[in-house]
Tab-separated table of C-alpha atoms and ligand atoms in Angstrom:
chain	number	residue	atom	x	y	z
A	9	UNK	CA	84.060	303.973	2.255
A	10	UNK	CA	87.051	305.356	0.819
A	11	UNK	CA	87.936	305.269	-3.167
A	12	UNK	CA	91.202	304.639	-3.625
A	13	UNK	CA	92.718	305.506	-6.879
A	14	UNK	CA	95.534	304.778	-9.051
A	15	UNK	CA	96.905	306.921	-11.441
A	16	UNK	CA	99.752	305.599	-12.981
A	17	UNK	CA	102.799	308.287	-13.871
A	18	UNK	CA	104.549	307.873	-17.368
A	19	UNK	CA	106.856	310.217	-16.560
A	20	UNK	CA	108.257	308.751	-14.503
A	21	UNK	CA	108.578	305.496	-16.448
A	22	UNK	CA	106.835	303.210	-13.453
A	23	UNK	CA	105.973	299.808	-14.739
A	24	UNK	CA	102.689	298.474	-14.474
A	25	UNK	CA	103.686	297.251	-10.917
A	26	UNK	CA	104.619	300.523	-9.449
A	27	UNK	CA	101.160	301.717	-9.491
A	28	UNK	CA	101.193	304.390	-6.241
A	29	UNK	CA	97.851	303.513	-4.875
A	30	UNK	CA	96.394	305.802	-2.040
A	31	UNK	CA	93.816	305.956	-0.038
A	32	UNK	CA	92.291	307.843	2.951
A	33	UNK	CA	89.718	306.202	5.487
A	34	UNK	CA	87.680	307.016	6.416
A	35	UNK	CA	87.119	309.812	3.009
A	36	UNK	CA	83.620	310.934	4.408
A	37	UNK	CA	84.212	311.877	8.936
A	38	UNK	CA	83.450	314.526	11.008
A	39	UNK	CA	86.232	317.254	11.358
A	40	UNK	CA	86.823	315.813	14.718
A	41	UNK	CA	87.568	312.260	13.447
A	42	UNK	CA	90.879	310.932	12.470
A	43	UNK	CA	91.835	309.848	9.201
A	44	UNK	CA	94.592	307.276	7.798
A	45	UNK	CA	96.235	308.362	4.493
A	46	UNK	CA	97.955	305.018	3.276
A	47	UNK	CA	100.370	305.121	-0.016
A	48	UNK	CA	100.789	301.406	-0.991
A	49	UNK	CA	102.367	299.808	-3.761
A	50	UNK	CA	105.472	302.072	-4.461
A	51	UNK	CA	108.903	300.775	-5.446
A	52	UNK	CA	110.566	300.054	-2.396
A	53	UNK	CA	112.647	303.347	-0.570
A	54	UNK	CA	110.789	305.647	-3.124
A	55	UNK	CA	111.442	309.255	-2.004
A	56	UNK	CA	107.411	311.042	-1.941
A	57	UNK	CA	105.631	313.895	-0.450
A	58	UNK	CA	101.760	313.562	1.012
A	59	UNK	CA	99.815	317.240	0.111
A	60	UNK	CA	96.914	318.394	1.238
A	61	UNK	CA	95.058	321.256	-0.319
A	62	UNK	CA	92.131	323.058	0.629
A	63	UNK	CA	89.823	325.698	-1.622
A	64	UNK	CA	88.417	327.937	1.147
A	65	UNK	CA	84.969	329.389	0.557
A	66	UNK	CA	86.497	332.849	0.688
A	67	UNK	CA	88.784	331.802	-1.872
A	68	UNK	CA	92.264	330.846	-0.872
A	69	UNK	CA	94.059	328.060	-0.987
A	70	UNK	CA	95.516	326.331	1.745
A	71	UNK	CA	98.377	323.299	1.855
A	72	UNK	CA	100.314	321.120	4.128
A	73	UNK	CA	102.501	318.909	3.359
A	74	UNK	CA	105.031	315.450	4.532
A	75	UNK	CA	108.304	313.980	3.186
A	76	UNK	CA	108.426	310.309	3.669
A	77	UNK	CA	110.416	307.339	2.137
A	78	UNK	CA	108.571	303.969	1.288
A	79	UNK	CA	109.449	301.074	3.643
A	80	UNK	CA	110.190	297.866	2.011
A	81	UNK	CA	107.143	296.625	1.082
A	82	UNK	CA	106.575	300.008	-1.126
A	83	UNK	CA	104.134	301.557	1.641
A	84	UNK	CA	103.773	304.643	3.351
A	85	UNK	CA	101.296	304.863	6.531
A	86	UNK	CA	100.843	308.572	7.875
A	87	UNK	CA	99.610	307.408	10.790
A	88	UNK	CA	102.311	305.939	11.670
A	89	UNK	CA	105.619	306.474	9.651
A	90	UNK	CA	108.045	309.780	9.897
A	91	UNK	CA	107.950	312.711	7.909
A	92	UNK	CA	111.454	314.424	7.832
A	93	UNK	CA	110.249	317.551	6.551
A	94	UNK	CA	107.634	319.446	5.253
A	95	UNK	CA	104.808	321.787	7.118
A	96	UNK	CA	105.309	319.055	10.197
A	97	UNK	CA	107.741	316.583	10.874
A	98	UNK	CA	107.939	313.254	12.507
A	99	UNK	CA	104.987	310.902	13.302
A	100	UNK	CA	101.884	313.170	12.829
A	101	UNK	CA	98.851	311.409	11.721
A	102	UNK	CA	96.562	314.535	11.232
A	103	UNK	CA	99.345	316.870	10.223
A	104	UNK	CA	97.973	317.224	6.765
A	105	UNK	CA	95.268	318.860	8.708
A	106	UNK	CA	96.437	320.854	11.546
A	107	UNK	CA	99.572	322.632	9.780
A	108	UNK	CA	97.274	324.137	6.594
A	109	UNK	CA	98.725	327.261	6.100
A	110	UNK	CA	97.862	329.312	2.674
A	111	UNK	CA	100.045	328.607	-0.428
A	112	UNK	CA	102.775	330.686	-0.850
A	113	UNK	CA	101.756	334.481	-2.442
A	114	UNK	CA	98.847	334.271	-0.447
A	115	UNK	CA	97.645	337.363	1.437
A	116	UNK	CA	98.543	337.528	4.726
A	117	UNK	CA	96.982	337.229	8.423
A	118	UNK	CA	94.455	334.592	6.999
A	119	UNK	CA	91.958	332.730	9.143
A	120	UNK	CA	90.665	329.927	8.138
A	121	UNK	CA	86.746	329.370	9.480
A	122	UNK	CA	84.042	327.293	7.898
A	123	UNK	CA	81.114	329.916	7.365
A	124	UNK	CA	79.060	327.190	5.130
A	125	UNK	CA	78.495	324.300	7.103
A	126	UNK	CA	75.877	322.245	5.464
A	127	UNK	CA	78.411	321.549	2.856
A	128	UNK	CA	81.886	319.751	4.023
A	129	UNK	CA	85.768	321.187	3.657
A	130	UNK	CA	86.868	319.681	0.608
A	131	UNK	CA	91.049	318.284	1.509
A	132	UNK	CA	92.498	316.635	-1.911
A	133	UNK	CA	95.399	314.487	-0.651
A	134	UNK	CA	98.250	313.796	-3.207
A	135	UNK	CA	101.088	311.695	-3.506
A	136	UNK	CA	104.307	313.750	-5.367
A	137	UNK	CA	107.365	311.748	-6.519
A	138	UNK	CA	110.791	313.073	-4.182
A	139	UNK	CA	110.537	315.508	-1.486
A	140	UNK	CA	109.124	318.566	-2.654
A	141	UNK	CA	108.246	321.924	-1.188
A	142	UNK	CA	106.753	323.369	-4.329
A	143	UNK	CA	103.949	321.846	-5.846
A	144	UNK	CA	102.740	324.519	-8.617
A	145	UNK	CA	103.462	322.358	-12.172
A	146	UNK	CA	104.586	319.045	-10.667
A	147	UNK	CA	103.076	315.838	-11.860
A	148	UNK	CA	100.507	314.035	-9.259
A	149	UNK	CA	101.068	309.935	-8.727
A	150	UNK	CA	97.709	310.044	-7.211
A	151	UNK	CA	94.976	311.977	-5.636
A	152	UNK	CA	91.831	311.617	-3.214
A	153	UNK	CA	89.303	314.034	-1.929
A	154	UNK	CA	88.703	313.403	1.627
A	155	UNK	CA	85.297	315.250	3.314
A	156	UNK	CA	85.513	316.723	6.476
A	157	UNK	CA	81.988	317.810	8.224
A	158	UNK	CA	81.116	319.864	10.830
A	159	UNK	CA	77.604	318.582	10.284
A	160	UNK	CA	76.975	314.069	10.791
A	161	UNK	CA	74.396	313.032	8.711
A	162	UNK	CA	70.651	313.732	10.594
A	163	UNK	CA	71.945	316.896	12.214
A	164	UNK	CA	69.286	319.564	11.646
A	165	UNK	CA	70.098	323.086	10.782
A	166	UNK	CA	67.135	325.774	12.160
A	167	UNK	CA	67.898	329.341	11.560
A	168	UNK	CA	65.985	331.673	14.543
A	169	UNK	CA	64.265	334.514	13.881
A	170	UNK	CA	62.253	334.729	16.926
A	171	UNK	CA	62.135	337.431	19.609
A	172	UNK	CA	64.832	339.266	18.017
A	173	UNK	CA	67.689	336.857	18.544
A	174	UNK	CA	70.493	336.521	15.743
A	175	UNK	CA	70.923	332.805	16.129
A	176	UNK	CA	71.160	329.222	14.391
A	177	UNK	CA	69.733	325.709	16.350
A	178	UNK	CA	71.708	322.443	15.773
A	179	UNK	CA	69.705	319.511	16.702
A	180	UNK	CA	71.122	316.362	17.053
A	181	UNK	CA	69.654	313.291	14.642
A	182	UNK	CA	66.386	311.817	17.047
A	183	UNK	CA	63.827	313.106	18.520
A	184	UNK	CA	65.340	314.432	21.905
A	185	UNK	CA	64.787	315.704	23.922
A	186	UNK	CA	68.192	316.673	23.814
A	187	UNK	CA	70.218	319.202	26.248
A	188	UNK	CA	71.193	322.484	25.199
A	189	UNK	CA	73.901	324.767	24.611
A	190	UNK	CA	74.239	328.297	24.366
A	191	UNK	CA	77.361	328.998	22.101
A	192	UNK	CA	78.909	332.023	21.903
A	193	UNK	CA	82.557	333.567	20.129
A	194	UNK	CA	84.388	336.095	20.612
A	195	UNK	CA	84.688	340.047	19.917
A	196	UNK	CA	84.695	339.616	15.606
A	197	UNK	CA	81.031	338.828	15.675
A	198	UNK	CA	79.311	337.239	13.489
A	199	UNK	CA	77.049	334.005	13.675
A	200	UNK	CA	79.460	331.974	13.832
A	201	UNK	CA	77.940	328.034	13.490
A	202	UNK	CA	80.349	325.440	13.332
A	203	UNK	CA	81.066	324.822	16.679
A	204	UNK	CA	77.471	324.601	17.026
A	205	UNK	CA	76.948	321.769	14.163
A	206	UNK	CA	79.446	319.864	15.609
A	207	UNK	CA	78.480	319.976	18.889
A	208	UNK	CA	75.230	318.601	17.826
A	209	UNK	CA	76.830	315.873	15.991
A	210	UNK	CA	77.392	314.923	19.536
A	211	UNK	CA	74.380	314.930	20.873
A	212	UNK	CA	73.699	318.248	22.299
A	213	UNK	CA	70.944	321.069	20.858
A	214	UNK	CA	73.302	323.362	20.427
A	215	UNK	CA	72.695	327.589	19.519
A	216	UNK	CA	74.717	329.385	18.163
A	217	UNK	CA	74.197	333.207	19.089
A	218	UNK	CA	75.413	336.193	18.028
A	219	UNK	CA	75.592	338.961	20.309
A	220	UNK	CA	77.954	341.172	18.945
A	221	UNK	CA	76.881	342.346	15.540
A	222	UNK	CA	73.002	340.322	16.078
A	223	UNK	CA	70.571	342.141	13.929
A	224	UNK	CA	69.462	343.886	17.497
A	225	UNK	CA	72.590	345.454	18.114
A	226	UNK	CA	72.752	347.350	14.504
A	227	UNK	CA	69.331	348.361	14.954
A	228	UNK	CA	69.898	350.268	18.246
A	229	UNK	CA	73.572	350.503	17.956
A	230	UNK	CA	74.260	349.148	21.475
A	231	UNK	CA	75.592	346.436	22.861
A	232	UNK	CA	73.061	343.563	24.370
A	233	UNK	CA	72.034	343.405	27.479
A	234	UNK	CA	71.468	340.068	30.052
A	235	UNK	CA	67.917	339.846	28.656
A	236	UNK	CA	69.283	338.759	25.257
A	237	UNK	CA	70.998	335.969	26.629
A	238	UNK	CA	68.333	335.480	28.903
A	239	UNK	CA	66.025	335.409	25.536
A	240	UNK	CA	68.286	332.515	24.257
A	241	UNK	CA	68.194	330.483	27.049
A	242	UNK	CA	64.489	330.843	27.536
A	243	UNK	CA	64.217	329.941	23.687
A	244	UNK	CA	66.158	326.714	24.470
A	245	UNK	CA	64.901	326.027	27.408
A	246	UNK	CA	60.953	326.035	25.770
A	247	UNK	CA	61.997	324.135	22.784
A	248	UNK	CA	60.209	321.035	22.265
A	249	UNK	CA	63.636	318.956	21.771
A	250	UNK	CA	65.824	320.152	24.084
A	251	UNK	CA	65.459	319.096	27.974
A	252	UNK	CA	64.824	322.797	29.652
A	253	UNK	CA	66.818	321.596	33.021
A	254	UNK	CA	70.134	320.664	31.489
A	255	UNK	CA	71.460	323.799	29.637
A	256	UNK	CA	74.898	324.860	29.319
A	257	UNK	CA	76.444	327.715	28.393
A	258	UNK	CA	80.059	327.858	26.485
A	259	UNK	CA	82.296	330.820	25.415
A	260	UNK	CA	85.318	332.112	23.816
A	261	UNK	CA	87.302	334.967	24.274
A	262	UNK	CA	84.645	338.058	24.737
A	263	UNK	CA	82.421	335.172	25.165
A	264	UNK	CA	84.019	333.791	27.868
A	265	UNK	CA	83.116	337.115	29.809
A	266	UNK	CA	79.496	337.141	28.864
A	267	UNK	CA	79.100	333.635	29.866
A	268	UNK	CA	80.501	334.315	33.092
A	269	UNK	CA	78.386	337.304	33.632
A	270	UNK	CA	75.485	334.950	32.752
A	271	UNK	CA	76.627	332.319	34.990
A	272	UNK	CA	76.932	334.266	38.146
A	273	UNK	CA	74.300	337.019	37.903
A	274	UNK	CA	71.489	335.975	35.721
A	275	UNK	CA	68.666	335.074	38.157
A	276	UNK	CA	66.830	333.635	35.400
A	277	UNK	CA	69.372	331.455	33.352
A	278	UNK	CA	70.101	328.239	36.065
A	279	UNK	CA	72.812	326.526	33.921
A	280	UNK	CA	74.059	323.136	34.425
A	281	UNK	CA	77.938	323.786	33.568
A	282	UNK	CA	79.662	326.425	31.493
A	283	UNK	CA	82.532	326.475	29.142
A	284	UNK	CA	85.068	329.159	29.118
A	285	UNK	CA	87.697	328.844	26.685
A	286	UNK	CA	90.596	331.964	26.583
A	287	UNK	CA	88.842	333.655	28.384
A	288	UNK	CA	88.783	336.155	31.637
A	289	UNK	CA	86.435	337.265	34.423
A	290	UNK	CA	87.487	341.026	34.161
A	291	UNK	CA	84.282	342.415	32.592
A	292	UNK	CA	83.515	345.242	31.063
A	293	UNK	CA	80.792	347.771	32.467
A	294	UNK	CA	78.078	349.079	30.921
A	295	UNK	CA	78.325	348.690	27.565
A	296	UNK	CA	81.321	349.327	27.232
A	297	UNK	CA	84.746	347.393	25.632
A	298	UNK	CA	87.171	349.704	27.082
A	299	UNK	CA	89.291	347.919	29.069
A	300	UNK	CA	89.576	350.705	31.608
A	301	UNK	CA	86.232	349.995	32.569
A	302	UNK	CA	86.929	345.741	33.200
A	303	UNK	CA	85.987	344.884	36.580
A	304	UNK	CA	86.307	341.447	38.079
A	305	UNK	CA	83.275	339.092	38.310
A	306	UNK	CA	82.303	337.689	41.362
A	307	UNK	CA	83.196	333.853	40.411
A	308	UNK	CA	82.923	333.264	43.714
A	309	UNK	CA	79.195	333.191	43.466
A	310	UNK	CA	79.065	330.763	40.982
A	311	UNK	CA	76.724	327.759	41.543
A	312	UNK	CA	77.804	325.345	38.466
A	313	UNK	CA	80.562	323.433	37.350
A	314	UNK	CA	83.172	325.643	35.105
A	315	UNK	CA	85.433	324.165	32.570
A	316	UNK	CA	88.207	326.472	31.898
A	317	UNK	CA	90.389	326.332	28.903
A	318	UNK	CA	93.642	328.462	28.891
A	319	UNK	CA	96.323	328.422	26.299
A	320	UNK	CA	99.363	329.445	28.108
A	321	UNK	CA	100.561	331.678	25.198
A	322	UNK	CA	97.583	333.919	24.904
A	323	UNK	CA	98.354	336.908	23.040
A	324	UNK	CA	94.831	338.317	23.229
A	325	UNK	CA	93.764	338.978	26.507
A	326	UNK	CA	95.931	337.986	29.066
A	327	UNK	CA	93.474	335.481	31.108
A	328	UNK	CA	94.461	335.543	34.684
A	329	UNK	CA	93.081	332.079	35.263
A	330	UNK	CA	95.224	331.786	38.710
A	331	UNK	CA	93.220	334.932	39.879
A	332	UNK	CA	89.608	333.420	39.365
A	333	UNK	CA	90.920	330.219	40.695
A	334	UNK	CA	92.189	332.162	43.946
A	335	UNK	CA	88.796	333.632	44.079
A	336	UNK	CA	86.677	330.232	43.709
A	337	UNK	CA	88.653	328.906	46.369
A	338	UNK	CA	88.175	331.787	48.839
A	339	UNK	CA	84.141	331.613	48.074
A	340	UNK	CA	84.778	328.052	49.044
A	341	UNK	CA	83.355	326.771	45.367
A	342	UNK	CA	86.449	325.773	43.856
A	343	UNK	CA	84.971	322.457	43.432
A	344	UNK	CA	83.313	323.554	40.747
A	345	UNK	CA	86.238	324.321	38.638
A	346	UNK	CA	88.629	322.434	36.196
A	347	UNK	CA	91.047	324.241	35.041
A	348	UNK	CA	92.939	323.154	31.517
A	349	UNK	CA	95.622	325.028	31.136
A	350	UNK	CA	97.966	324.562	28.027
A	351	UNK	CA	101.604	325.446	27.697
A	352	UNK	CA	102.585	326.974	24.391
A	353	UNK	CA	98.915	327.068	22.831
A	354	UNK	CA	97.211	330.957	21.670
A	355	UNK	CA	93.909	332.288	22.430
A	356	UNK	CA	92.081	330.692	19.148
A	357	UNK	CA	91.377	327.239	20.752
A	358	UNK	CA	89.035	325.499	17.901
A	359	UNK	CA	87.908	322.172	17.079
A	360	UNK	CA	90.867	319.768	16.630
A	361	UNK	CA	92.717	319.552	13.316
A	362	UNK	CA	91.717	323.098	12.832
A	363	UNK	CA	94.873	325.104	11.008
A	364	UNK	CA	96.887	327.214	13.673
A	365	UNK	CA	96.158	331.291	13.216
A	366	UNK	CA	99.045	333.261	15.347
A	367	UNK	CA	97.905	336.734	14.144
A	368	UNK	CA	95.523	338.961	12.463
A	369	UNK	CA	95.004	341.573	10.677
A	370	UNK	CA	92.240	344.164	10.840
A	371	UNK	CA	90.509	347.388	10.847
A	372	UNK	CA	89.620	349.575	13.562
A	373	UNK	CA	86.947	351.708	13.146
A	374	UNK	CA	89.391	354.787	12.538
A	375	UNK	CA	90.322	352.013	9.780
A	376	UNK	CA	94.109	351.958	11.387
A	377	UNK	CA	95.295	348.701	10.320
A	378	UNK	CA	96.001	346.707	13.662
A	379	UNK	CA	97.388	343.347	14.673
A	380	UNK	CA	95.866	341.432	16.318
A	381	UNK	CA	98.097	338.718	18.204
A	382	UNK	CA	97.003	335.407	18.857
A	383	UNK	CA	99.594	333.360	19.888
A	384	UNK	CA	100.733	329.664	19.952
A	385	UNK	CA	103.318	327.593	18.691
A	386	UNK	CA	101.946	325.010	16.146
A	387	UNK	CA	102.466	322.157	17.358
A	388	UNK	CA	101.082	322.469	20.749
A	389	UNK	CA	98.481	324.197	20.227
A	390	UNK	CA	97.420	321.892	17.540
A	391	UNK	CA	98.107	318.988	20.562
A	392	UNK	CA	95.851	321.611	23.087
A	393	UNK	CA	93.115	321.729	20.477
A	394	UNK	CA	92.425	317.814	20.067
A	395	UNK	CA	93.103	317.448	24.131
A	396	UNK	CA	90.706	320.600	25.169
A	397	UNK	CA	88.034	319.106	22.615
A	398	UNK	CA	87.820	315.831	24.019
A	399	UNK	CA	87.673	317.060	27.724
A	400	UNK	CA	84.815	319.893	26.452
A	401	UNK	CA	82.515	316.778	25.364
A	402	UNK	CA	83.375	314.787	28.030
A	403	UNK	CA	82.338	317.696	30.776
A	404	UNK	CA	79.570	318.469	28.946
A	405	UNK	CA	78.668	314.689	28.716
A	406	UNK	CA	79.258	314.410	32.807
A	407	UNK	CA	77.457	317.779	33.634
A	408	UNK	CA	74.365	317.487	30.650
A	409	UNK	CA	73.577	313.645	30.434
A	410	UNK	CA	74.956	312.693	33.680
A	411	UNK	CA	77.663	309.898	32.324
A	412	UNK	CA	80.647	309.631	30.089
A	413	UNK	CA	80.097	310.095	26.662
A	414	UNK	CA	80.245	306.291	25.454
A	415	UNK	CA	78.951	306.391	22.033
A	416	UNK	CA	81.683	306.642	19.463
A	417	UNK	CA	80.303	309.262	17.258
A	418	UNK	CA	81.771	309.751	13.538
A	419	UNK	CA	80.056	310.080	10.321
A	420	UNK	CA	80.185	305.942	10.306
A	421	UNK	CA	78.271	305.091	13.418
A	422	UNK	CA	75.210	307.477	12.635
B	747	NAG	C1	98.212	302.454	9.615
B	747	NAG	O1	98.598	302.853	10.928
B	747	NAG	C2	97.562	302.814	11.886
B	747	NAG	C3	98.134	303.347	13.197
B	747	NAG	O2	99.253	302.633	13.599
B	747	NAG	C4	97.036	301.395	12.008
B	747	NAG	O3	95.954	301.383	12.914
B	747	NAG	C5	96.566	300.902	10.652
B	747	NAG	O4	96.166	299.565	10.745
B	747	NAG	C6	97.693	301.034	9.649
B	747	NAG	N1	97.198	300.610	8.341
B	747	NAG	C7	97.852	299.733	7.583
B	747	NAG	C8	97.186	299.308	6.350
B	747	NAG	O5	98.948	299.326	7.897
B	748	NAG	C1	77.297	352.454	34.811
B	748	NAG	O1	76.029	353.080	34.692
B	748	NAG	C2	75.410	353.387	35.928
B	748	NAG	C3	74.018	353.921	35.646
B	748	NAG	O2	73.980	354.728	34.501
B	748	NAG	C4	76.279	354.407	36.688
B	748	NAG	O3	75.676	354.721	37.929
B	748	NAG	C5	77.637	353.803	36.906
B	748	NAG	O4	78.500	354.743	37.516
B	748	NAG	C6	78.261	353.345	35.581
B	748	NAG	N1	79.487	352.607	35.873
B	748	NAG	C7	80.638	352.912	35.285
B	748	NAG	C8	81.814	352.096	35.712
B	748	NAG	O5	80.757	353.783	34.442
């Protein structure tokens, strides 16, 4: 149920008639859902830009913005009507989302990630008279929050602190029993959730582990072995709401590699599917991240479907997805893989609408500032994001529940 509302502008000397009404529907959806912003009731061929800004929880701002002219009737649709300029251009319903980028004087090399996720991203969506590129001091015609969640309503939140494991459970509204998923990101660390919540908002009992920096790791100051993962599973698997024989397991980056590791040589861990998103099958050995010490998985022993995600313009780590393919084939289990591979997307392959990062910046442990190169050209990888998204839940629909995903889920339907 959105709010529209009217604010009219004396400024600009509108009479009572050229009230710019806007609205955004739906105002409350999951950050997977579309949205239509619709600007009614402006004079006819009025000149306006449609903003977006976002207050990130680490403090910066973010903004995107449209140029579009009023057709005749005084009404601009975003989901269907041009912009001519802006942060995107042409007909781009959800490019008030996906091109974010921070406001100008921002720092650089920002990321934007949810951390929070029992609380939604805030996006106020304005209406500006003419086509503007600066928005610092200039009068609003009218304004609307609009709530994206990671989290539908029902979704519960369970923070683990069991048998050592740095992890967070996302169970789906209902009883269950639900089937699982072992989530895991790449080499920052952190427990990372959002993926998680969302996933749950579509049904599956979803964990989100950390592996990287889990409290275990600091502790003994090494890296995790199999029996961590094997921990998590085993947690999953005996959990009273999630269906032990239909687990999955879903990576990116660094986590591509452990899943794969998982997936071929864990005798204990009999996954239904796995995930791999950026990913590679070069590993690395003992311990160890230096890349001198990657050797190549045996894919060819793998017994469950793989869903792999490649964005053709990975900066990262180079994933030599024709290689494991080669290899599947000559084990004769090619069958078992789909391969998704994007032209023009980076390495950072999120949830859809999720602002494009190309590059980072960060410290090494020598604290050498280094950059860290994601790659991607906006626009399609914004296009690979929503695409890869929908074919992750509908794998993990085929290979978990055993049919396509039918239910429309968004904040509305629950
Ligand atoms: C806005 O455009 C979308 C997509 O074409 C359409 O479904 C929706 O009905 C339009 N809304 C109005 C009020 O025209
Ligand atoms: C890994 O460790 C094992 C046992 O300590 C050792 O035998 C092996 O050579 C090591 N592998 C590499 C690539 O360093």
């Amino acid at each position: 149920s959105s709010r529209p509302v009217k604010i009219c502008s004396f400024q600009l000397r509108m009479d009572k008639k050229h009230c710019v009404k806007l609205s955004v529907q739906p105002s409350r959806a999951l950050v997977d859902e579309k949205f239509i912003v619709l600007v009614q009731n402006a004079p006819p061929g009025f000149q306006m830009t449609i903003h977006s800004l976002h207050h990130s929880e680490d403090g910066h701002s973010w903004e995107a913005f449209g140029h579009y002219t009023a057709d005749a009737t005084g009404t601009v649709n975003v989901s269907q009507d041009h912009s001519v300029g802006g942060t995107y251009s042409g007909v781009e319903p959800m490019g008030l989302l996906w091109s974010l980028r921070p406001v100008p004087g921002s720092k650089s090399w920002l990321r934007f990630r949810k951390m929070n996720v029992e609380t939604p991203m805030e996006v106020a969506i304005s209406v500006y008279q003419g086509h503007q590129t600066v928005f610092v001091d200039q009068v609003q015609l009218a304004s609307v929050v609009a709530e994206r969640w990671y989290m539908a309503p029902g979704v519960r939140r369970i923070p683990v602190t069991e048998s050592d494991l740095t992890a967070t459970l996302f169970l789906p509204p209902g009883p269950g029993p639900f089937p699982g998923v072992l989530d895991l990101w790449g080499g920052g660390g952190q427990l990372v959730e959002y993926r998680s919540a969302l996933l749950a908002s579509h049904g599956f009992a979803s964990l989100a582990l950390d592996y990287l920096t889990a409290k275990i790791t600091l502790k003994t100051g090494k890296m995790v072995e199999n029996d961590y993962f094997e921990t998590a599973y085993k947690f999953l698997q005996e959990h009273p709401q999630v269906s032990g024989s239909r687990i999955a397991m879903m990576g990116l980056s660094f986590g591509t590699a452990m899943t794969l590791k998982m997936a071929v040589y864990s005798e204990v861990m009999k996954l239904s599917c796995a995930v791999c998103i950026s990913g590679s099958h070069v590993q690395p050995v003992n311990g160890s991240k230096a890349e001198k010490l990657l050797v190549s998985l045996q894919v060819g022993r793998l017994q469950c479907p793989l869903l792999l995600i490649v964005g053709e313009d990975d900066q990262n780590w180079a994933a030599p997805e024709s290689a494991q393919d080669e290899m599947m084939e000559q084990a004769g289990n090619s069958h078992l893989l789909t391969l998704r591979s994007y032209p023009n997307a980076g390495h950072l392959i999120e949830p859809p609408y999720s602002p494009h990062t190309r590059a980072r910046k960060k410290m090494n442990k020598k604290y050498d500032i280094i950059v860290v190169l994601w790659g991607g050209d906006t626009v399609a990888h914004s296009r690979a994001q929503e695409d890869a998204w929908r074919k992750t839940l509908a794998f993990l629909w085929e290979n978990l529940y055993g049919r396509k995903n039918s239910a429309v889920t968004s904040m509305s339907h629950l």
